[in-house]
């Protein structure tokens, strides 16, 4: 679910491995149809059609969209299904969703943000950070995640992977700022 700059390519790698068993949904249905034509995935126009899946991978802008899409999808999923958020989400929201969905629906919510940008998504060389309250759920989703990553790092319980990703993003921004300051200092020295 979510075929933007990252999700489009990630779903492409899933489709290469799983073909028609890879169902894709996007708010703009034409994007899902395009994906189906390009990669052989199965485009669905209604989010509820993803209810037949045991694992649903989200690549949405924020935790807000994760929750909105998940709430629409939950009534259609079987118990023990897994929702995997590749969003750079909020750790506290991921922990809450994991506990709520498990208690109310018997569904696993795993946080699995990725690092490597659109280029890494296209190449299938992303690094994924995985947080899960269930080892069995993590084991079930790992082969799917490996189809679009070079490395999967298990970070701990739900929310931990989103926390690691937040620190990773902060470090990246810090390095950019320090580099800019260094270049300014060098410019002043000629």
XYZ file of N, CA, C and O in Angstrom:
760
model
N 0.853 -1.174 0.000
C 0.000 0.000 0.000
C 0.896 1.234 0.000
O 1.712 1.401 0.894
N 0.755 2.054 -1.026
C 1.567 3.264 -1.138
C 2.645 3.092 -2.189
O 3.641 2.420 -1.952
N 2.433 3.680 -3.348
C 3.354 3.502 -4.466
C 4.010 4.819 -4.857
O 3.981 5.230 -6.006
N 4.633 5.464 -3.887
C 5.352 6.701 -4.147
C 6.775 6.420 -4.606
O 7.087 5.340 -5.129
N 7.657 7.374 -4.391
C 9.050 7.280 -4.858
C 9.767 6.049 -4.314
O 10.608 5.460 -5.001
N 9.444 5.653 -3.111
C 10.078 4.470 -2.514
C 9.227 3.219 -2.732
O 9.709 2.186 -3.202
N 7.944 3.305 -2.378
C 7.066 2.143 -2.400
C 6.896 1.518 -3.773
O 6.754 0.298 -3.897
N 6.913 2.337 -4.802
C 6.747 1.821 -6.163
C 7.826 0.787 -6.480
O 7.537 -0.308 -6.963
N 9.073 1.146 -6.181
C 10.184 0.239 -6.480
C 10.240 -0.939 -5.508
O 10.555 -2.063 -5.907
N 9.925 -0.680 -4.235
C 9.927 -1.770 -3.261
C 8.904 -2.832 -3.660
O 9.201 -4.032 -3.646
N 7.705 -2.386 -4.049
C 6.677 -3.323 -4.510
C 7.102 -4.006 -5.810
O 6.742 -5.167 -6.051
N 7.878 -3.321 -6.627
C 8.398 -3.929 -7.848
C 9.281 -5.129 -7.547
O 9.184 -6.169 -8.206
N 10.136 -5.003 -6.527
C 10.993 -6.127 -6.136
C 10.153 -7.268 -5.559
O 10.436 -8.444 -5.827
N 9.122 -6.920 -4.785
C 8.220 -7.950 -4.266
C 7.529 -8.681 -5.422
O 7.416 -9.910 -5.415
N 7.074 -7.925 -6.409
C 6.381 -8.532 -7.558
C 7.318 -9.423 -8.369
O 6.891 -10.469 -8.880
N 8.573 -9.026 -8.497
C 9.525 -9.870 -9.246
C 9.656 -11.237 -8.592
O 9.837 -12.238 -9.272
N 9.586 -11.271 -7.266
C 9.700 -12.542 -6.549
C 8.378 -13.290 -6.437
O 8.361 -14.506 -6.379
N 7.282 -12.538 -6.346
C 6.004 -13.169 -6.017
C 4.932 -12.973 -7.079
O 3.810 -13.452 -6.913
N 5.245 -12.254 -8.158
C 4.352 -12.094 -9.300
C 2.949 -11.640 -8.936
O 2.766 -10.690 -8.189
N 1.966 -12.367 -9.451
C 0.570 -12.002 -9.263
C 0.132 -12.052 -7.808
O -0.883 -11.487 -7.440
N 0.899 -12.746 -6.955
C 0.554 -12.799 -5.526
C 0.914 -11.504 -4.823
O 0.610 -11.331 -3.657
N 1.567 -10.585 -5.516
C 1.876 -9.260 -4.968
C 0.747 -8.321 -5.379
O 0.633 -7.938 -6.537
N -0.097 -7.975 -4.420
C -1.210 -7.068 -4.669
C -0.770 -5.655 -4.339
O -0.113 -5.435 -3.319
N -1.099 -4.690 -5.192
C -0.709 -3.299 -4.947
C -1.933 -2.403 -4.927
O -2.879 -2.578 -5.700
N -1.917 -1.457 -3.992
C -2.968 -0.455 -3.852
C -2.311 0.900 -3.662
O -1.281 1.020 -2.990
N -2.913 1.907 -4.263
C -2.465 3.276 -4.093
C -3.709 4.162 -4.093
O -4.717 3.823 -4.723
N -3.629 5.297 -3.391
C -4.781 6.204 -3.379
C -5.170 6.615 -4.788
O -6.330 6.796 -5.098
N -4.178 6.741 -5.654
C -4.433 7.000 -7.066
C -4.380 5.651 -7.778
O -3.297 5.083 -7.964
N -5.533 5.119 -8.148
C -5.582 3.751 -8.678
C -4.810 3.594 -9.984
O -4.316 2.507 -10.289
N -4.658 4.678 -10.749
C -3.903 4.573 -12.003
C -2.444 4.194 -11.742
O -1.819 3.513 -12.557
N -1.917 4.603 -10.602
C -0.535 4.249 -10.244
C -0.427 2.742 -9.990
O 0.550 2.107 -10.397
N -1.431 2.154 -9.351
C -1.429 0.705 -9.123
C -1.544 -0.048 -10.438
O -0.872 -1.063 -10.647
N -2.370 0.443 -11.344
C -2.512 -0.195 -12.660
C -1.198 -0.124 -13.436
O -0.792 -1.087 -14.084
N -0.535 1.035 -13.373
C 0.767 1.191 -14.036
C 1.774 0.194 -13.462
O 2.521 -0.440 -14.211
N 1.764 0.041 -12.138
C 2.677 -0.898 -11.491
C 2.405 -2.315 -11.966
O 3.332 -3.077 -12.263
N 1.141 -2.657 -12.056
C 0.747 -3.993 -12.506
C 1.262 -4.276 -13.915
O 1.774 -5.360 -14.197
N 1.146 -3.285 -14.790
C 1.614 -3.449 -16.162
C 3.136 -3.558 -16.226
O 3.679 -4.334 -17.010
N 3.813 -2.790 -15.383
C 5.279 -2.771 -15.421
C 5.908 -3.986 -14.748
O 6.919 -4.511 -15.217
N 5.315 -4.433 -13.619
C 5.963 -5.473 -12.814
C 5.193 -6.787 -12.717
O 5.695 -7.741 -12.133
N 3.973 -6.846 -13.225
C 3.204 -8.077 -13.125
C 2.513 -8.285 -11.791
O 2.043 -9.389 -11.496
N 2.461 -7.249 -10.982
C 1.724 -7.324 -9.721
C 0.230 -7.306 -10.035
O -0.175 -7.099 -11.175
N -0.597 -7.513 -9.024
C -2.046 -7.457 -9.184
C -2.559 -6.169 -8.560
O -2.461 -5.986 -7.338
N -3.076 -5.261 -9.379
C -3.597 -3.980 -8.882
C -4.981 -4.189 -8.300
O -5.814 -4.893 -8.894
N -5.228 -3.596 -7.143
C -6.559 -3.598 -6.546
C -7.004 -2.152 -6.372
O -6.197 -1.276 -6.065
N -8.269 -1.913 -6.594
C -8.772 -0.541 -6.502
C -9.355 -0.239 -5.131
O -9.406 0.919 -4.716
N -9.784 -1.271 -4.408
C -10.345 -1.084 -3.068
C -9.356 -1.607 -2.038
O -8.854 -2.731 -2.153
N -9.116 -0.803 -1.023
C -8.197 -1.191 0.038
C -8.627 -2.509 0.682
O -7.801 -3.345 1.029
N -9.916 -2.737 0.785
C -10.427 -3.961 1.408
C -9.960 -5.223 0.683
O -9.882 -6.289 1.281
N -9.621 -5.088 -0.596
C -9.158 -6.249 -1.362
C -7.807 -6.769 -0.865
O -7.441 -7.908 -1.146
N -7.066 -5.932 -0.117
C -5.809 -6.397 0.471
C -6.060 -7.304 1.665
O -5.130 -7.909 2.192
N -7.322 -7.425 2.084
C -7.669 -8.280 3.206
C -7.344 -9.738 2.983
O -7.200 -10.502 3.936
N -7.188 -10.149 1.745
C -6.839 -11.546 1.461
C -5.360 -11.823 1.728
O -4.919 -12.974 1.674
N -4.577 -10.783 1.975
C -3.128 -10.932 2.171
C -2.810 -11.244 3.635
O -3.422 -10.705 4.548
N -1.799 -12.067 3.833
C -1.320 -12.363 5.182
C -0.338 -11.291 5.656
O -0.199 -11.057 6.852
N 0.332 -10.628 4.704
C 1.270 -9.542 5.019
C 0.936 -8.371 4.108
O 0.830 -8.530 2.891
N 0.784 -7.187 4.715
C 0.560 -5.958 3.960
C 1.679 -4.988 4.334
O 1.877 -4.681 5.508
N 2.416 -4.542 3.329
C 3.524 -3.614 3.530
C 3.045 -2.211 3.170
O 2.533 -2.000 2.073
N 3.208 -1.277 4.111
C 2.869 0.127 3.889
C 4.128 0.911 3.584
O 5.151 0.731 4.246
N 4.040 1.803 2.631
C 5.108 2.782 2.410
C 4.398 4.122 2.202
O 4.203 4.576 1.071
N 3.990 4.704 3.305
C 3.163 5.909 3.317
C 3.939 7.075 3.931
O 4.966 6.859 4.565
N 3.462 8.304 3.765
C 4.242 9.468 4.218
C 4.524 9.532 5.721
O 5.635 9.862 6.123
N 3.520 9.248 6.569
C 3.706 9.396 8.018
C 2.896 8.341 8.768
O 2.084 7.625 8.180
N 3.066 8.308 10.073
C 2.281 7.410 10.921
C 0.790 7.724 10.856
O -0.044 6.832 11.042
N 0.442 8.969 10.585
C -0.967 9.348 10.464
C -1.621 8.571 9.329
O -2.723 8.016 9.484
N -0.968 8.517 8.180
C -1.496 7.754 7.044
C -1.475 6.257 7.331
O -2.408 5.542 6.951
N -0.428 5.780 8.004
C -0.380 4.364 8.398
C -1.644 3.997 9.172
O -2.306 3.006 8.879
N -1.949 4.804 10.182
C -3.090 4.506 11.035
C -4.406 4.593 10.259
O -5.283 3.735 10.407
N -4.552 5.623 9.430
C -5.794 5.784 8.655
C -6.020 4.604 7.716
O -7.133 4.062 7.633
N -4.984 4.178 7.020
C -5.106 3.051 6.084
C -5.332 1.750 6.865
O -6.186 0.931 6.499
N -4.594 1.565 7.940
C -4.741 0.347 8.740
C -6.161 0.222 9.299
O -6.747 -0.867 9.273
N -6.709 1.313 9.793
C -8.061 1.272 10.370
C -9.095 0.834 9.329
O -10.046 0.134 9.658
N -8.902 1.244 8.078
C -9.817 0.820 7.017
C -9.617 -0.652 6.651
O -10.558 -1.335 6.242
N -8.398 -1.128 6.806
C -8.040 -2.475 6.381
C -8.311 -3.537 7.441
O -8.649 -4.676 7.116
N -8.187 -3.183 8.720
C -8.282 -4.153 9.814
C -9.498 -5.073 9.755
O -9.359 -6.286 9.954
N -10.700 -4.568 9.492
C -11.861 -5.469 9.490
C -11.804 -6.550 8.415
O -12.539 -7.533 8.498
N -10.935 -6.413 7.457
C -10.874 -7.342 6.332
C -9.748 -8.367 6.454
O -9.654 -9.278 5.628
N -8.881 -8.213 7.456
C -7.716 -9.091 7.615
C -8.030 -10.276 8.513
O -8.840 -10.170 9.444
N -7.362 -11.389 8.270
C -7.456 -12.551 9.146
C -6.587 -12.324 10.382
O -5.590 -11.592 10.327
N -6.963 -12.994 11.471
C -6.123 -12.969 12.668
C -4.725 -13.467 12.302
O -4.568 -14.299 11.427
N -3.728 -12.927 12.956
C -2.309 -13.252 12.747
C -1.733 -12.629 11.493
O -0.551 -12.838 11.185
N -2.506 -11.848 10.756
C -1.944 -11.111 9.618
C -0.956 -10.070 10.141
O -1.003 -9.691 11.317
N -0.077 -9.620 9.263
C 0.950 -8.644 9.641
C 0.827 -7.379 8.802
O 0.744 -7.448 7.573
N 0.833 -6.240 9.486
C 0.937 -4.939 8.834
C 2.359 -4.452 9.067
O 2.806 -4.381 10.215
N 3.060 -4.124 7.992
C 4.468 -3.734 8.075
C 4.595 -2.295 7.597
O 4.351 -1.991 6.430
N 4.994 -1.400 8.500
C 5.125 0.017 8.176
C 6.559 0.357 7.802
O 7.445 0.360 8.656
N 6.770 0.672 6.531
C 8.087 1.116 6.071
C 8.195 2.640 6.097
O 9.157 3.215 5.590
N 7.219 3.273 6.692
C 7.186 4.719 6.876
C 8.280 5.129 7.861
O 8.620 4.372 8.762
N 8.810 6.329 7.727
C 9.673 6.877 8.788
C 8.733 7.447 9.845
O 8.465 8.637 9.902
N 8.192 6.550 10.655
C 7.103 6.891 11.556
C 7.530 7.280 12.954
O 8.709 7.346 13.287
N 6.510 7.500 13.777
C 6.698 7.908 15.165
C 6.717 6.666 16.064
O 5.758 5.892 16.068
N 7.783 6.488 16.831
C 7.898 5.291 17.671
C 6.710 5.085 18.616
O 6.209 3.963 18.748
N 6.244 6.135 19.250
C 5.133 5.996 20.206
C 3.859 5.543 19.495
O 3.098 4.729 20.031
N 3.623 6.045 18.310
C 2.441 5.633 17.545
C 2.569 4.166 17.159
O 1.603 3.399 17.267
N 3.740 3.750 16.743
C 3.955 2.342 16.372
C 3.715 1.418 17.560
O 3.086 0.369 17.411
N 4.207 1.799 18.734
C 3.975 0.978 19.933
C 2.478 0.891 20.242
O 1.956 -0.181 20.545
N 1.785 2.028 20.149
C 0.348 2.045 20.432
C -0.419 1.188 19.432
O -1.272 0.376 19.813
N -0.133 1.363 18.135
C -0.837 0.590 17.120
C -0.577 -0.905 17.283
O -1.490 -1.718 17.138
N 0.648 -1.261 17.603
C 0.988 -2.663 17.786
C 0.149 -3.269 18.915
O -0.448 -4.340 18.753
N 0.081 -2.581 20.045
C -0.679 -3.091 21.186
C -2.184 -3.125 20.894
O -2.854 -4.128 21.162
N -2.703 -2.048 20.318
C -4.141 -1.962 20.023
C -4.578 -3.017 19.009
O -5.582 -3.708 19.215
N -3.845 -3.125 17.914
C -4.249 -4.039 16.853
C -4.133 -5.490 17.302
O -4.926 -6.339 16.912
N -3.145 -5.768 18.105
C -2.972 -7.128 18.617
C -4.129 -7.484 19.550
O -4.717 -8.561 19.455
N -4.454 -6.560 20.444
C -5.519 -6.814 21.423
C -6.897 -6.867 20.768
O -7.685 -7.770 21.038
N -7.203 -5.916 19.901
C -8.540 -5.814 19.309
C -8.790 -6.795 18.166
O -9.903 -7.259 17.980
N -7.745 -7.066 17.363
C -7.956 -7.828 16.123
C -7.064 -9.054 15.971
O -7.215 -9.794 14.991
N -6.084 -9.227 16.859
C -5.153 -10.333 16.689
C -4.200 -10.124 15.526
O -3.656 -11.072 14.968
N -3.983 -8.850 15.164
C -3.130 -8.483 14.020
C -1.786 -7.966 14.546
O -1.727 -7.260 15.539
N -0.718 -8.304 13.854
C 0.620 -7.807 14.207
C 0.902 -6.516 13.438
O 0.673 -6.455 12.228
N 1.423 -5.511 14.126
C 1.876 -4.265 13.487
C 3.371 -4.172 13.736
O 3.814 -4.118 14.882
N 4.156 -4.185 12.658
C 5.612 -4.132 12.752
C 6.104 -2.836 12.124
O 5.593 -2.419 11.075
N 7.078 -2.211 12.766
C 7.677 -1.021 12.156
C 8.959 -1.451 11.451
O 9.764 -2.197 11.987
N 9.088 -0.982 10.206
C 10.205 -1.419 9.362
C 10.634 -0.285 8.432
O 10.574 -0.417 7.205
N 11.069 0.849 9.004
C 11.525 1.927 8.130
C 12.767 1.495 7.361
O 13.492 0.594 7.785
N 12.984 2.156 6.239
C 14.111 1.809 5.380
C 15.006 3.028 5.167
O 14.568 4.164 5.290
N 16.243 2.750 4.843
C 17.221 3.788 4.562
C 17.899 3.467 3.238
O 18.189 2.307 2.964
N 18.122 4.480 2.429
C 18.788 4.281 1.149
C 18.174 5.100 0.033
O 18.711 5.145 -1.070
N 17.038 5.724 0.298
C 16.420 6.625 -0.662
C 15.866 5.933 -1.888
O 15.961 4.709 -2.036
N 15.293 6.725 -2.797
C 14.712 6.159 -4.014
C 15.702 5.351 -4.860
O 15.328 4.344 -5.455
N 16.944 5.776 -4.884
C 17.958 5.030 -5.647
C 18.150 3.628 -5.055
O 18.205 2.638 -5.779
N 18.223 3.546 -3.740
C 18.344 2.242 -3.077
C 17.100 1.399 -3.249
O 17.182 0.174 -3.377
N 15.928 2.047 -3.260
C 14.676 1.320 -3.479
C 14.669 0.713 -4.879
O 14.301 -0.452 -5.063
N 15.080 1.487 -5.866
C 15.111 0.998 -7.249
C 16.107 -0.150 -7.406
O 15.842 -1.127 -8.112
N 17.247 -0.040 -6.726
C 18.290 -1.066 -6.843
C 18.041 -2.274 -5.943
O 18.706 -3.305 -6.097
N 17.123 -2.162 -4.980
C 16.885 -3.249 -4.036
C 17.974 -3.374 -2.994
O 18.231 -4.457 -2.478
N 18.620 -2.241 -2.679
C 19.751 -2.262 -1.749
C 19.477 -1.479 -0.465
O 20.408 -1.026 0.197
N 18.221 -1.308 -0.129
C 17.867 -0.584 1.094
C 18.349 -1.331 2.332
O 18.563 -2.548 2.291
N 18.493 -0.608 3.426
C 18.672 -1.210 4.737
C 17.359 -1.026 5.473
O 16.812 0.077 5.502
N 16.847 -2.093 6.036
C 15.596 -2.040 6.796
C 15.897 -2.233 8.275
O 16.726 -3.063 8.641
N 15.206 -1.466 9.095
C 15.246 -1.615 10.536
C 13.900 -2.214 10.932
O 12.871 -1.702 10.520
N 13.891 -3.309 11.687
C 12.652 -4.026 11.972
C 12.375 -4.057 13.466
O 13.210 -4.501 14.248
N 11.192 -3.585 13.838
C 10.730 -3.663 15.217
C 9.475 -4.505 15.287
O 8.551 -4.316 14.499
N 9.443 -5.447 16.230
C 8.290 -6.333 16.341
C 8.179 -6.873 17.761
O 9.190 -7.185 18.391
N 6.941 -6.999 18.219
C 6.693 -7.617 19.520
C 6.601 -9.141 19.414
O 6.465 -9.819 20.421
N 6.662 -9.655 18.202
C 6.528 -11.095 17.990
C 7.649 -11.599 17.084
O 7.773 -11.164 15.938
N 8.430 -12.544 17.602
C 9.488 -13.141 16.783
C 8.887 -13.897 15.602
O 9.417 -13.846 14.491
N 7.764 -14.586 15.831
C 7.125 -15.334 14.744
C 6.683 -14.400 13.615
O 6.862 -14.717 12.436
N 6.109 -13.245 13.972
C 5.688 -12.277 12.949
C 6.908 -11.738 12.207
O 6.885 -11.612 10.981
N 7.971 -11.415 12.940
C 9.194 -10.917 12.303
C 9.763 -11.955 11.346
O 10.182 -11.619 10.232
N 9.762 -13.216 11.774
C 10.261 -14.293 10.908
C 9.399 -14.444 9.656
O 9.906 -14.736 8.576
N 8.085 -14.246 9.801
C 7.188 -14.394 8.650
C 7.424 -13.294 7.617
O 7.396 -13.561 6.420
N 7.671 -12.055 8.065
C 7.796 -10.953 7.109
C 9.212 -10.802 6.562
O 9.400 -10.185 5.510
N 10.201 -11.335 7.242
C 11.590 -11.122 6.826
C 11.869 -11.507 5.369
O 12.495 -10.727 4.644
N 11.425 -12.670 4.885
C 11.714 -12.999 3.478
C 11.127 -11.974 2.499
O 11.723 -11.704 1.454
N 9.982 -11.409 2.826
C 9.400 -10.376 1.956
C 10.238 -9.107 1.990
O 10.517 -8.511 0.952
N 10.648 -8.711 3.181
C 11.473 -7.507 3.323
C 12.798 -7.683 2.588
O 13.298 -6.762 1.950
N 13.345 -8.883 2.659
C 14.628 -9.151 1.991
C 14.539 -9.003 0.477
O 15.560 -8.818 -0.184
N 13.347 -9.050 -0.087
C 13.222 -8.915 -1.538
C 13.531 -7.502 -2.011
O 13.844 -7.303 -3.179
N 13.459 -6.488 -1.132
C 13.769 -5.117 -1.539
C 14.891 -4.484 -0.718
O 15.125 -3.289 -0.806
N 15.603 -5.306 0.065
C 16.691 -4.775 0.889
C 17.976 -5.571 0.688
O 17.968 -6.696 0.197
N 19.062 -4.951 1.112
C 20.353 -5.637 1.172
C 20.599 -6.146 2.590
O 21.298 -7.129 2.794
N 19.994 -5.446 3.569
C 20.250 -5.777 4.964
C 18.997 -5.487 5.793
O 18.344 -4.465 5.595
N 18.688 -6.397 6.725
C 17.593 -6.200 7.676
C 18.194 -6.265 9.080
O 18.845 -7.254 9.427
N 17.973 -5.216 9.867
C 18.488 -5.148 11.231
C 17.311 -5.238 12.197
O 16.419 -4.384 12.165
N 17.308 -6.271 13.027
C 16.273 -6.405 14.052
C 16.634 -5.477 15.209
O 17.693 -5.610 15.801
N 15.737 -4.535 15.508
C 16.036 -3.497 16.495
C 15.439 -3.757 17.868
O 15.872 -3.165 18.848
N 14.432 -4.610 17.953
C 13.780 -4.868 19.234
C 12.275 -4.851 19.070
O 11.748 -5.146 18.001
N 11.559 -4.463 20.136
C 10.091 -4.485 20.090
C 9.519 -3.385 19.204
O 10.246 -2.512 18.717
N 8.211 -3.438 19.020
C 7.522 -2.434 18.199
C 7.893 -1.026 18.648
O 7.964 -0.742 19.833
N 8.135 -0.176 17.664
C 8.535 1.205 17.916
C 10.036 1.408 17.900
O 10.518 2.511 17.638
N 10.802 0.350 18.168
C 12.258 0.500 18.255
C 12.881 0.828 16.901
O 13.830 1.614 16.817
N 12.359 0.250 15.831
C 12.926 0.531 14.507
C 12.639 1.961 14.085
O 13.506 2.636 13.518
N 11.432 2.459 14.392
C 11.141 3.859 14.079
C 12.008 4.795 14.910
O 12.408 5.863 14.438
N 12.342 4.390 16.137
C 13.246 5.205 16.965
C 14.644 5.237 16.355
O 15.273 6.305 16.258
N 15.143 4.078 15.928
C 16.474 4.022 15.290
C 16.482 4.865 14.018
O 17.433 5.612 13.762
N 15.422 4.784 13.221
C 15.342 5.575 11.982
C 15.339 7.068 12.288
O 15.979 7.855 11.567
N 14.644 7.485 13.343
C 14.626 8.905 13.716
C 16.032 9.387 14.077
O 16.446 10.484 13.670
N 16.769 8.568 14.822
C 18.153 8.930 15.166
C 19.010 8.956 13.909
O 19.829 9.871 13.713
N 18.827 7.977 13.021
C 19.559 7.939 11.755
C 19.312 9.220 10.948
O 20.252 9.830 10.423
N 18.059 9.644 10.866
C 17.739 10.874 10.135
C 18.377 12.087 10.787
O 18.891 12.970 10.099
N 18.349 12.147 12.117
C 18.957 13.273 12.830
C 20.467 13.318 12.574
O 21.041 14.397 12.366
N 21.110 12.160 12.579
C 22.552 12.114 12.304
C 22.852 12.559 10.869
O 23.827 13.283 10.629
N 22.028 12.116 9.914
C 22.236 12.535 8.519
C 22.136 14.045 8.370
O 22.973 14.669 7.705
N 21.118 14.642 8.972
C 20.948 16.098 8.896
C 22.115 16.793 9.585
O 22.637 17.792 9.084
N 22.538 16.274 10.741
C 23.671 16.869 11.461
C 24.933 16.859 10.608
O 25.670 17.848 10.552
N 25.184 15.746 9.928
C 26.364 15.656 9.061
C 26.288 16.663 7.920
O 27.302 17.285 7.563
N 25.110 16.850 7.359
C 24.949 17.844 6.293
C 25.228 19.253 6.803
O 25.917 20.044 6.143
N 24.705 19.575 7.989
C 24.935 20.904 8.562
C 26.407 21.128 8.895
O 26.953 22.201 8.627
N 27.026 20.122 9.466
C 28.453 20.243 9.802
C 29.276 20.388 8.523
O 30.213 21.195 8.463
N 28.929 19.631 7.489
C 29.636 19.762 6.213
C 29.483 21.153 5.626
O 30.453 21.738 5.112
N 28.269 21.705 5.687
C 28.039 23.066 5.174
C 28.856 24.077 5.967
O 29.459 24.993 5.380
N 28.887 23.930 7.276
C 29.693 24.842 8.107
C 31.177 24.722 7.770
O 31.889 25.722 7.710
N 31.629 23.498 7.534
C 33.026 23.290 7.165
C 33.367 23.966 5.849
O 34.416 24.603 5.714
N 32.468 23.847 4.882
C 32.703 24.512 3.586
C 32.712 26.037 3.709
O 33.524 26.716 3.076
N 31.829 26.565 4.561
C 31.832 28.016 4.794
C 33.136 28.470 5.437
O 33.707 29.504 5.081
N 33.630 27.680 6.411
C 34.895 28.023 7.064
C 36.040 27.994 6.049
O 36.897 28.888 6.054
N 36.046 27.002 5.180
C 37.092 26.922 4.154
C 36.988 28.085 3.176
O 38.018 28.637 2.736
N 35.774 28.486 2.841
C 35.584 29.619 1.932
C 36.141 30.910 2.545
O 36.762 31.702 1.854
N 35.961 31.090 3.834
C 36.488 32.293 4.521
C 38.025 32.297 4.536
O 38.629 33.375 4.592
N 38.623 31.134 4.474
C 40.087 31.060 4.483
C 40.675 31.050 3.070
O 41.873 30.918 2.905
N 39.798 31.174 2.095
C 40.256 31.286 0.721
C 40.501 29.990 0.094
O 41.113 29.680 -0.796
